mmCIF file of C-alpha atoms in Angstrom:
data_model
loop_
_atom_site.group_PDB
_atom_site.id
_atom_site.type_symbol
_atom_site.label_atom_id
_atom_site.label_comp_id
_atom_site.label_asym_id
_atom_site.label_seq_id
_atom_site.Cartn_x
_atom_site.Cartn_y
_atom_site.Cartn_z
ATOM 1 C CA UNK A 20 206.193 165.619 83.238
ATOM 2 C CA UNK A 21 206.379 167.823 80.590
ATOM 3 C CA UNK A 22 204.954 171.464 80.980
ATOM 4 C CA UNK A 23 205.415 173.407 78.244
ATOM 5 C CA UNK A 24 202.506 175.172 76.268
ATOM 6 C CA UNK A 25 201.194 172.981 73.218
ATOM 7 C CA UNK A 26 202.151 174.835 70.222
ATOM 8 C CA UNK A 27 199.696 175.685 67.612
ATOM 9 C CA UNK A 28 199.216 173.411 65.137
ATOM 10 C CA UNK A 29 197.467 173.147 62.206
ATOM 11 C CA UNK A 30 196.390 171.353 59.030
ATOM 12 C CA UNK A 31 195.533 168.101 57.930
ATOM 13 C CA UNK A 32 198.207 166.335 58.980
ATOM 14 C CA UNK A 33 198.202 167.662 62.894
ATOM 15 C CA UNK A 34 194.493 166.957 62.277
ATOM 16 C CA UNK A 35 195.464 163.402 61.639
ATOM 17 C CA UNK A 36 197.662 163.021 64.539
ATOM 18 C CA UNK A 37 195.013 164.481 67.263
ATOM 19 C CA UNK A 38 192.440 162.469 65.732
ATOM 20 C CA UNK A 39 195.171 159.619 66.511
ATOM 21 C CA UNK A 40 196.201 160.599 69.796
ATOM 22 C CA UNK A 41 192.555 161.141 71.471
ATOM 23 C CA UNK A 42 191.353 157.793 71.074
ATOM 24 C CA UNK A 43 194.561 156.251 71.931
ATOM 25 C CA UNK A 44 194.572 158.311 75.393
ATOM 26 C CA UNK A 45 191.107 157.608 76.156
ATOM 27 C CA UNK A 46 191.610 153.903 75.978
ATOM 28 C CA UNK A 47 194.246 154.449 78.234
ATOM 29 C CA UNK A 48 193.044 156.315 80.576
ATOM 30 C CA UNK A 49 189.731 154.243 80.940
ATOM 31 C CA UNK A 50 192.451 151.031 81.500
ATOM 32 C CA UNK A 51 195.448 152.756 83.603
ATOM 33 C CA UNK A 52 193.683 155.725 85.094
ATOM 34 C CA UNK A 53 195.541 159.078 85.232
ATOM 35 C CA UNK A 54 198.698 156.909 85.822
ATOM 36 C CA UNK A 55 198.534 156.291 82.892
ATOM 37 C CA UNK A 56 202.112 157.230 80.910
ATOM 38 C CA UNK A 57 202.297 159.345 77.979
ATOM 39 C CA UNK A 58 204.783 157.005 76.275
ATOM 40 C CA UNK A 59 202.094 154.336 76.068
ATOM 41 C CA UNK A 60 199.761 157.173 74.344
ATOM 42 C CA UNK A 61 202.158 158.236 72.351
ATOM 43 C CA UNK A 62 202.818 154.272 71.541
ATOM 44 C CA UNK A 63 199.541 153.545 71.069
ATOM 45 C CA UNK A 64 198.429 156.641 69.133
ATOM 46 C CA UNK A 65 201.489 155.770 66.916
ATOM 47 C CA UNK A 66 203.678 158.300 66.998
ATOM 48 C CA UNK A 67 206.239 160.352 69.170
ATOM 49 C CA UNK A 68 206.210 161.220 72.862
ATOM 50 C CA UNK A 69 206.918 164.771 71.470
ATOM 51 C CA UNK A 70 204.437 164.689 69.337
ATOM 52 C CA UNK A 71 201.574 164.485 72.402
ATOM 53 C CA UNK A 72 203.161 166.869 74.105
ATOM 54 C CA UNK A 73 203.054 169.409 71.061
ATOM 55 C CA UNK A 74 199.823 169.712 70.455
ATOM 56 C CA UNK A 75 198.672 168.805 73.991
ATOM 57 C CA UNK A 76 201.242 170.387 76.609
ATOM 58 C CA UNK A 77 200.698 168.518 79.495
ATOM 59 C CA UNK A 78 199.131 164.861 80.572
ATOM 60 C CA UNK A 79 196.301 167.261 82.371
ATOM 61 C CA UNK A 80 195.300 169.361 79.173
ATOM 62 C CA UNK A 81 195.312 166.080 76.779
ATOM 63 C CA UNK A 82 192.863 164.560 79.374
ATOM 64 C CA UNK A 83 190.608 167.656 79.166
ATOM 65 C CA UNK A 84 190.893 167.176 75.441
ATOM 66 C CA UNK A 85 189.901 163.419 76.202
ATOM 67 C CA UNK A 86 186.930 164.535 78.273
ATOM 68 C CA UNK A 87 185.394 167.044 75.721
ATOM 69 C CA UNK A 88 185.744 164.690 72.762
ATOM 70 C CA UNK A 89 184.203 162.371 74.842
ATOM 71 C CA UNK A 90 181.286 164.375 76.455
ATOM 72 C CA UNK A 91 180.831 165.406 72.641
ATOM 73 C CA UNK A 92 180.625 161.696 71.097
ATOM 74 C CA UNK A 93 178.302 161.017 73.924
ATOM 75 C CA UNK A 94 175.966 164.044 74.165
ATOM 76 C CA UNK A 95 175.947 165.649 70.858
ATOM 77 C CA UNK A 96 173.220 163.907 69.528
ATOM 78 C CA UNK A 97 171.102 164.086 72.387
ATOM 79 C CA UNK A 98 171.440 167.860 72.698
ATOM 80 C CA UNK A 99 170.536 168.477 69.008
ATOM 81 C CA UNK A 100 167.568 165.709 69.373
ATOM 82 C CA UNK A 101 166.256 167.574 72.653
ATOM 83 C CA UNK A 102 166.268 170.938 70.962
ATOM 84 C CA UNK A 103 164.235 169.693 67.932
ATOM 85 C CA UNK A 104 161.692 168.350 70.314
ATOM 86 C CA UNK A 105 161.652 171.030 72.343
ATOM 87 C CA UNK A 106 161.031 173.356 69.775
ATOM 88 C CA UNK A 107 158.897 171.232 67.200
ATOM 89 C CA UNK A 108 156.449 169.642 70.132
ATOM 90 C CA UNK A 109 153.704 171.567 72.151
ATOM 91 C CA UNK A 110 154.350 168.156 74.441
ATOM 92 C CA UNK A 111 157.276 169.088 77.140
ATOM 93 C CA UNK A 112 156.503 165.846 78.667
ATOM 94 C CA UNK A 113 156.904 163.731 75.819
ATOM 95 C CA UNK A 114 160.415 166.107 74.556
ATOM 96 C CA UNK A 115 161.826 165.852 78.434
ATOM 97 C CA UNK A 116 160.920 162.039 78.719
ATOM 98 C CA UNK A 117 162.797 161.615 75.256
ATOM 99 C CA UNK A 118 165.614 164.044 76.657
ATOM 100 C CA UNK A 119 165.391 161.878 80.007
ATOM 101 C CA UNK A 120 166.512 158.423 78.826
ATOM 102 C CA UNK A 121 168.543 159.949 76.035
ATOM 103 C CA UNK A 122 171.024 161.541 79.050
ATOM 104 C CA UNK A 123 171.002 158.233 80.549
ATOM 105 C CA UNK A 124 171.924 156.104 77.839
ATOM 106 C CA UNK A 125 174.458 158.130 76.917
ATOM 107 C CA UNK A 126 175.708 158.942 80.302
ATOM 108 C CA UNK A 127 176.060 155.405 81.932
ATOM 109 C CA UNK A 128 178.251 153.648 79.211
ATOM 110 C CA UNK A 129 180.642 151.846 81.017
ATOM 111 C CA UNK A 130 183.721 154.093 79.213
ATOM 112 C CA UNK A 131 181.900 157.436 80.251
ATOM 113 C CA UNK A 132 181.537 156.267 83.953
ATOM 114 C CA UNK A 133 185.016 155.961 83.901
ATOM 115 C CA UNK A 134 186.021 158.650 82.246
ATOM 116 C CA UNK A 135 183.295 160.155 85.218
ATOM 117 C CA UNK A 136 185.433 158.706 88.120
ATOM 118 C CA UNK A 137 188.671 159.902 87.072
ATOM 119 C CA UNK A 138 187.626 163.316 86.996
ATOM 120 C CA UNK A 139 186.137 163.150 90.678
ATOM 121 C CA UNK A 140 189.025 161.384 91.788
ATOM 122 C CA UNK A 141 191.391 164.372 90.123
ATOM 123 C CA UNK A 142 189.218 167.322 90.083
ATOM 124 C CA UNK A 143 190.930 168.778 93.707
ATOM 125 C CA UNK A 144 194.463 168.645 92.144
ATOM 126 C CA UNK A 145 193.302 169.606 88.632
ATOM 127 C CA UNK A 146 190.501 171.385 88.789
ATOM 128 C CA UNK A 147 190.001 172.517 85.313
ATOM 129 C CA UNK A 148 188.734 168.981 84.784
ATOM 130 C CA UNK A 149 185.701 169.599 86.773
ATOM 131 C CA UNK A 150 185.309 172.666 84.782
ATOM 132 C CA UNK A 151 185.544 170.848 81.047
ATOM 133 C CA UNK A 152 183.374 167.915 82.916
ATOM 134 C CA UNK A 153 180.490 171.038 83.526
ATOM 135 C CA UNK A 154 180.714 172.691 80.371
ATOM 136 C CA UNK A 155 181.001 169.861 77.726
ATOM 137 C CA UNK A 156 178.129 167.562 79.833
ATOM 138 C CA UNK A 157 174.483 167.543 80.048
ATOM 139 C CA UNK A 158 174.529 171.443 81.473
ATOM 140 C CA UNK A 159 174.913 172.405 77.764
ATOM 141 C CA UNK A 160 171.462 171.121 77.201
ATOM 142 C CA UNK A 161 170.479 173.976 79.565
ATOM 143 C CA UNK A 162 170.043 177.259 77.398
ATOM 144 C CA UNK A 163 167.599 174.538 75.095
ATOM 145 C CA UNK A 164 165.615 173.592 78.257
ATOM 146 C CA UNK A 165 165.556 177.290 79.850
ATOM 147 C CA UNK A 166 163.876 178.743 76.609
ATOM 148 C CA UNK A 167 161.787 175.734 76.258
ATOM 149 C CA UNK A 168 161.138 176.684 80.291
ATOM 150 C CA UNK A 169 160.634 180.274 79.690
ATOM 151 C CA UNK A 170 158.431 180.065 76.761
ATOM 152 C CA UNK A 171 156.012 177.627 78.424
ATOM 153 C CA UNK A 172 155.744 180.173 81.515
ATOM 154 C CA UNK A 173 155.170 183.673 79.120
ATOM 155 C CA UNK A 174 151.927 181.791 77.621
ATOM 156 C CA UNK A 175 150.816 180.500 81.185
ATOM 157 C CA UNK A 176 151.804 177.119 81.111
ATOM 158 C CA UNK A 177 154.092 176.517 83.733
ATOM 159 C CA UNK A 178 154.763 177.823 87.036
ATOM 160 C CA UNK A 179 159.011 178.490 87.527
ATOM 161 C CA UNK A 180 160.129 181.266 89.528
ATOM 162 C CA UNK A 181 163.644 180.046 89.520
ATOM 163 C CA UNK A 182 164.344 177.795 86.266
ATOM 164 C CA UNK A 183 167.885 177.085 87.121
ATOM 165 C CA UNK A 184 167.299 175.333 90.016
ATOM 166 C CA UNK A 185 164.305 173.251 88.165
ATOM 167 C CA UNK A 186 166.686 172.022 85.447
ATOM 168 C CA UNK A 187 168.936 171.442 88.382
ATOM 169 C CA UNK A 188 166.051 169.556 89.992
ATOM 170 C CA UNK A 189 165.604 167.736 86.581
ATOM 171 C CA UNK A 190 168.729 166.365 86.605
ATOM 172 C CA UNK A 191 168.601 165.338 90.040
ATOM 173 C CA UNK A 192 165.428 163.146 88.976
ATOM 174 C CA UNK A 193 166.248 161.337 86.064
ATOM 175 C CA UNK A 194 169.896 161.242 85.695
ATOM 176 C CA UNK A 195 171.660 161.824 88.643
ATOM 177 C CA UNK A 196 171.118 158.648 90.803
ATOM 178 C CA UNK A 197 172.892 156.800 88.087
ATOM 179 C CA UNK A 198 176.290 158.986 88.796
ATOM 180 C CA UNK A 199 175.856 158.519 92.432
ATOM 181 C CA UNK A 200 175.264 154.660 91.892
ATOM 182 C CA UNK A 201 178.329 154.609 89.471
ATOM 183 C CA UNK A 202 180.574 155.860 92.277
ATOM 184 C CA UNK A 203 180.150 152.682 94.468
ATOM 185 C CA UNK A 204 180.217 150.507 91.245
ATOM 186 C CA UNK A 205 176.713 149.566 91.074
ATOM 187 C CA UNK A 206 174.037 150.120 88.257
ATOM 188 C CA UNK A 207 170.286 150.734 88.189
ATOM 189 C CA UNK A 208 168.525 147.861 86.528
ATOM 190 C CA UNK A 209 166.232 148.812 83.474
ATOM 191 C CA UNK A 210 163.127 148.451 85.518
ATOM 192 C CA UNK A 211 164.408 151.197 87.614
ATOM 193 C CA UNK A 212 165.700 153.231 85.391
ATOM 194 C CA UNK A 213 161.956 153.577 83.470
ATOM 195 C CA UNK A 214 160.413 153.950 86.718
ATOM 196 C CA UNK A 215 162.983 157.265 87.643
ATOM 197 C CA UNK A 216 161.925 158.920 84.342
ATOM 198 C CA UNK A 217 158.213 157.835 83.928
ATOM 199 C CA UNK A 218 157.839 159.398 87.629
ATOM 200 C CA UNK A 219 160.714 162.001 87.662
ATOM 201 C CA UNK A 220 159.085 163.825 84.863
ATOM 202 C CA UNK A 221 155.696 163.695 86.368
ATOM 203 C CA UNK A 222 157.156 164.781 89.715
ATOM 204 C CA UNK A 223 158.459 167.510 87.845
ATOM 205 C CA UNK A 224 155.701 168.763 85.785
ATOM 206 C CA UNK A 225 153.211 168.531 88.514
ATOM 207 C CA UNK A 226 155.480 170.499 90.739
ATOM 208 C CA UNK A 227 155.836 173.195 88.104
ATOM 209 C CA UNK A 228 152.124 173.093 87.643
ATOM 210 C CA UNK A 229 152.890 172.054 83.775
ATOM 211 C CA UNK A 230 149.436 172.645 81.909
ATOM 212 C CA UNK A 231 148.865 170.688 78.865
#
């Protein structure tokens, strides 16, 4: 494998081959996994072996690139949407209910479960894909929610003495038994699913003595 730095390259026509070359190496790293070959990239991205390895360096930094573009076609949305509500609502329940089944949706398509499992199953060898996993996925909806958070507890509205650990806990409600399901290949039927965020969000807001 090739380890050599990606050189820096610009303009529209390196534009034009990473907007090529991302697609093509998501597709096959959903199919193949990380055994996936960078000839077949490169084949399928159409154009050279070199090419990938120019702008990308290595197999491990073009799936990093894979992840982030993915994480951002799958979250970007949501994260603008919950910061509108967030900041245009006096209703945190409505806004984190929204926010809620937004995450999932976006979360649980079948490509981004993948996408999920390949980075637990090479995060101890390659650890930087745990890191691009963190910072590209729902946690970036966490300065939004922690001045939403912090607002709500300056005018007396919530009690939080540690609102890290509630946004953790938020997660854990709404959106993380869907991962953990995902790992054994199973999914949470739509019943479910309402039921986690209808009474995740009311778990939460109780605990946090939310105040209308």
């Amino acid at each position: 494998m090739a380890k050599s730095a990606p050189r820096e390259l610009t303009g529209d026509r390196a534009a034009r081959k990473r907007e090529a070359i991302i697609p093509a190496a998501r597709a096959a790293f959903v199919r193949d996994g990380f055994d996936a070959s960078v000839d077949s990239i490169a084949a399928e991205a159409g154009v050279s072996k070199v090419t990938v390895y120019n702008h990308y360096g290595t197999k491990e930094t073009l799936f990093t690139a894979v992840i982030g573009d993915a994480l951002e076609g799958a979250l970007a949305e949501v994260i603008a949407g919950t910061a509108q509500r967030l900041a245009e609502s006096d209703d945190l329940r409505a806004a984190l209910k929204w926010t809620a089944r937004a995450w999932v949706t976006s979360m649980t398509q079948p490509d981004m479960l993948a996408l999920r499992q390949l980075v637990t199953s090479e995060v101890r060898r390659f650890p930087e894909l745990g890191t691009a996993w963190r910072e590209h996925g729902p946690d970036r909806a966490r300065p939004t929610l922690a001045a939403a958070f912090e607002r709500l507890i300056a005018a007396g509205r919530l009690t939080m003495p540690d609102v890290d650990t509630a946004i953790l806990q938020l997660y854990a409600l709404v959106l993380y038994p869907h991962l953990v399901h995902s790992t054994y290949g199973a999914t949470l039927d739509e019943h479910t699913t309402g039921k986690l965020i209808e009474t995740g969000v009311e778990m939460f807001l109780q605990y946090y003595a939310y105040r209308d």
